[in-house]
């Protein structure tokens, strides 16, 4: 049930520069995958193509041997769940933000616990029935940026998709809180696949595969230890960030 990119290229409208240039790779159907690289390397483009937000200019993407564009959209949407840096939290109660399709409260509380925001919600007078955003509701509550991000990740966990994607969703969290979230999601992955994108390389230590992109191409692929031993692009990226801390 691997996801396969076969000679995939893509350029954004109005430019001749290829955001992805003849990329071929195989992603496992379970485990943790980190995609790293400098700005403009093609990380987010890879995810947008995988989510069918854009269609490749050339090549194809296959899921379990099927071209993803031949899978009915409703069926495909059940397979994937993503949280982006510009995620959305809605002016509804907490229950509907985590489980838009409806679900028993026990599962909702479990997802909130897994991302570490259940304590905050339990302190609210109406708990799961708490409406969000004071400028929409007289009794609405305004959560912090980090708390809202955790709600968005709880919603992703609640969906139980085969592939979970986190594309810079923890930017408002400090590095330690980000690492805790990634470790928790990693433990929950089980038979699912988790794909991380982050400028901070917190997810790399426990990822089964690290994919290093450079100028729209796959520059390196391997485990953290393997790539550190090669002392190439990943090594330089990791070392330059480690010095900042």
Coordinates of C-alpha atoms in Angstrom, one line a residue:
X1 CA 0.0 0.0 0.0
X2 CA 2.9 2.3 -0.6
X3 CA 2.5 5.8 -2.1
X4 CA 4.6 6.2 -5.2
X5 CA 5.6 9.4 -7.1
X6 CA 6.6 8.5 -10.6
X7 CA 8.5 11.1 -12.6
X8 CA 6.4 13.9 -11.1
X9 CA 7.1 17.5 -12.2
X10 CA 5.1 20.6 -11.3
X11 CA 5.4 24.4 -11.9
X12 CA 3.1 27.1 -10.5
X13 CA 1.2 29.2 -12.9
X14 CA 3.2 32.2 -14.3
X15 CA 6.6 30.7 -13.8
X16 CA 8.9 28.4 -15.7
X17 CA 10.7 27.2 -12.6
X18 CA 9.8 23.7 -11.6
X19 CA 8.8 23.5 -8.0
X20 CA 9.2 19.7 -8.4
X21 CA 11.4 18.4 -11.1
X22 CA 11.1 14.7 -12.2
X23 CA 10.6 13.4 -8.7
X24 CA 10.4 9.6 -8.2
X25 CA 10.1 8.1 -4.7
X26 CA 8.2 5.6 -2.7
X27 CA 6.6 6.3 0.7
X28 CA 5.7 3.5 3.0
X29 CA 2.1 2.9 4.1
X30 CA 3.0 3.0 7.8
X31 CA 5.6 4.7 10.0
X32 CA 7.0 8.2 10.2
X33 CA 8.4 10.2 7.3
X34 CA 10.1 13.6 7.6
X35 CA 10.4 15.8 4.6
X36 CA 13.1 18.5 5.1
X37 CA 14.9 21.1 2.9
X38 CA 15.5 24.8 2.6
X39 CA 12.7 27.3 1.7
X40 CA 11.7 26.7 -1.9
X41 CA 13.0 23.1 -2.0
X42 CA 9.5 21.8 -2.9
X43 CA 8.4 20.4 0.5
X44 CA 4.9 21.9 0.6
X45 CA 4.4 21.4 -3.2
X46 CA 5.0 17.7 -2.7
X47 CA 2.2 17.7 0.0
X48 CA -0.2 19.7 -2.1
X49 CA 0.1 17.3 -5.0
X50 CA -0.3 14.3 -2.7
X51 CA -3.5 15.9 -1.3
X52 CA -4.8 16.6 -4.8
X53 CA -4.8 20.3 -4.3
X54 CA -2.8 20.5 -7.6
X55 CA -2.4 18.1 -10.4
X56 CA 1.1 17.2 -11.6
X57 CA 2.2 18.7 -15.0
X58 CA 4.0 15.5 -15.7
X59 CA 4.1 12.0 -14.1
X60 CA 1.7 10.4 -11.7
X61 CA 1.2 9.6 -8.1
X62 CA -0.1 6.1 -7.1
X63 CA -1.7 4.9 -3.9
X64 CA -1.7 1.1 -3.7
X65 CA -1.2 0.9 -7.4
X66 CA -4.0 3.3 -8.3
X67 CA -3.5 6.8 -9.8
X68 CA -4.8 9.0 -7.0
X69 CA -6.7 11.1 -9.6
X70 CA -8.7 8.0 -10.6
X71 CA -9.8 7.4 -7.0
X72 CA -13.3 8.9 -6.2
X73 CA -12.7 12.2 -4.3
X74 CA -14.9 11.3 -1.3
X75 CA -13.0 8.0 -1.0
X76 CA -9.6 9.7 -1.3
X77 CA -10.5 12.3 1.3
X78 CA -11.1 9.6 3.8
X79 CA -7.6 8.3 3.3
X80 CA -5.7 11.5 4.2
X81 CA -5.9 14.1 6.9
X82 CA -3.7 17.2 7.1
X83 CA -2.9 20.1 9.4
X84 CA -1.2 23.1 7.8
X85 CA 0.4 26.1 9.4
X86 CA -2.6 28.2 8.2
X87 CA -5.1 25.7 9.7
X88 CA -8.7 26.8 10.5
X89 CA -10.5 26.8 13.8
X90 CA -14.2 27.5 13.5
X91 CA -16.6 29.7 15.5
X92 CA -18.4 26.6 16.8
X93 CA -18.1 24.6 20.1
X94 CA -15.0 22.5 20.8
X95 CA -16.9 19.3 20.1
X96 CA -17.7 20.3 16.6
X97 CA -14.2 21.6 16.0
X98 CA -12.7 18.2 16.8
X99 CA -15.4 16.0 15.4
X100 CA -17.2 17.8 12.6
X101 CA -19.0 14.6 11.5
X102 CA -20.2 13.8 15.0
X103 CA -18.7 11.2 17.4
X104 CA -19.0 10.0 21.0
X105 CA -17.4 12.3 23.6
X106 CA -15.1 9.6 24.8
X107 CA -13.2 9.6 21.5
X108 CA -13.1 13.4 21.4
X109 CA -11.6 13.5 25.0
X110 CA -9.1 10.9 24.0
X111 CA -7.9 13.0 21.0
X112 CA -7.7 16.1 23.2
X113 CA -5.7 14.1 25.8
X114 CA -3.3 12.9 23.1
X115 CA -2.3 16.4 22.1
X116 CA -2.2 17.7 25.7
X117 CA -5.1 20.2 25.6
X118 CA -7.7 18.2 27.6
X119 CA -6.7 19.9 30.9
X120 CA -7.4 23.3 29.4
X121 CA -10.8 22.2 28.1
X122 CA -11.8 20.6 31.4
X123 CA -11.3 23.9 33.2
X124 CA -13.8 25.6 30.9
X125 CA -17.3 26.0 32.4
X126 CA -19.0 24.2 29.4
X127 CA -16.1 22.0 28.5
X128 CA -16.8 20.4 25.1
X129 CA -19.8 22.7 24.6
X130 CA -17.7 25.8 25.0
X131 CA -18.1 28.1 22.0
X132 CA -15.0 29.6 20.5
X133 CA -14.2 33.3 19.6
X134 CA -15.6 36.0 21.8
X135 CA -16.3 38.3 18.9
X136 CA -18.8 35.8 17.5
X137 CA -20.4 34.5 20.6
X138 CA -21.3 36.4 23.8
X139 CA -20.0 33.5 25.9
X140 CA -17.2 32.6 23.4
X141 CA -13.8 31.7 24.7
X142 CA -10.5 32.8 23.0
X143 CA -7.8 30.2 23.1
X144 CA -4.1 30.8 22.7
X145 CA -2.4 30.1 19.4
X146 CA -0.8 27.0 20.7
X147 CA -4.1 25.7 22.1
X148 CA -5.8 26.2 18.8
X149 CA -3.1 24.4 17.0
X150 CA -3.5 21.5 19.3
X151 CA -7.2 21.5 18.6
X152 CA -6.5 21.3 14.9
X153 CA -4.1 18.3 15.4
X154 CA -6.7 16.6 17.6
X155 CA -9.2 17.0 14.7
X156 CA -6.7 15.3 12.4
X157 CA -6.2 12.4 14.9
X158 CA -9.9 12.0 15.3
X159 CA -10.4 11.4 11.5
X160 CA -8.4 8.0 11.7
X161 CA -7.0 8.4 8.2
X162 CA -4.4 6.1 6.7
X163 CA -2.1 9.0 6.1
X164 CA -1.7 12.0 8.5
X165 CA 0.2 15.0 7.3
X166 CA 1.6 17.8 9.5
X167 CA 2.9 20.7 7.3
X168 CA 4.4 23.3 9.7
X169 CA 1.4 23.1 12.0
X170 CA 3.4 23.6 15.2
X171 CA 5.0 27.0 14.3
X172 CA 3.3 28.7 17.3
X173 CA 4.7 26.2 19.7
X174 CA 8.2 26.3 21.3
X175 CA 10.6 23.6 20.2
X176 CA 10.0 21.4 23.3
X177 CA 6.2 21.5 22.9
X178 CA 6.6 20.8 19.2
X179 CA 8.8 17.7 19.9
X180 CA 6.2 16.4 22.4
X181 CA 3.4 16.7 19.8
X182 CA 5.5 14.9 17.2
X183 CA 6.5 12.1 19.6
X184 CA 2.8 11.7 20.6
X185 CA 1.7 11.5 17.0
X186 CA 4.5 9.1 16.2
X187 CA 3.4 6.8 19.0
X188 CA -0.2 6.9 17.7
X189 CA 0.7 6.2 14.1
X190 CA 0.5 2.4 14.5
X191 CA -0.6 1.0 11.2
X192 CA -0.8 4.4 9.6
X193 CA 1.7 6.7 8.0
X194 CA 2.6 10.1 9.4
X195 CA 4.4 12.7 7.2
X196 CA 6.0 15.7 8.8
X197 CA 7.2 18.9 7.3
X198 CA 9.0 21.4 9.7
X199 CA 11.8 23.9 9.5
X200 CA 12.7 22.7 12.9
X201 CA 14.0 19.2 12.7
X202 CA 12.4 17.8 15.9
X203 CA 10.7 15.0 14.0
X204 CA 13.8 13.7 12.3
X205 CA 15.3 11.7 15.2
X206 CA 12.4 9.2 15.4
X207 CA 11.3 9.2 11.7
X208 CA 11.7 5.9 9.9
X209 CA 12.6 7.8 6.7
X210 CA 13.9 11.3 6.1
X211 CA 13.5 12.7 2.6
X212 CA 15.7 15.7 1.8
X213 CA 14.6 18.0 -1.0
X214 CA 16.8 20.5 -2.8
X215 CA 15.5 22.7 -5.7
X216 CA 12.6 20.5 -6.4
X217 CA 14.6 17.2 -6.5
X218 CA 15.2 14.4 -4.0
X219 CA 18.8 15.1 -2.8
X220 CA 19.0 12.4 -0.1
X221 CA 16.9 9.7 1.6
X222 CA 17.6 7.6 4.7
X223 CA 17.5 7.5 8.5
X224 CA 18.9 10.3 10.7
X225 CA 22.0 8.3 11.5
X226 CA 22.6 7.3 7.9
X227 CA 22.3 10.9 6.7
X228 CA 24.4 12.3 9.5
X229 CA 27.2 9.9 8.6
X230 CA 27.1 11.0 4.9
X231 CA 27.9 14.6 6.0
X232 CA 26.1 16.0 3.0
X233 CA 23.1 18.3 2.7
X234 CA 21.1 16.9 5.6
X235 CA 24.2 17.0 7.9
X236 CA 24.7 20.7 7.0
X237 CA 21.1 21.6 7.6
X238 CA 21.0 19.8 10.9
X239 CA 24.3 21.2 12.1
X240 CA 23.4 24.8 11.2
X241 CA 20.1 24.5 13.2
X242 CA 21.8 22.8 16.1
X243 CA 24.1 25.7 16.5
X244 CA 21.1 28.1 16.9
X245 CA 20.0 26.1 20.0

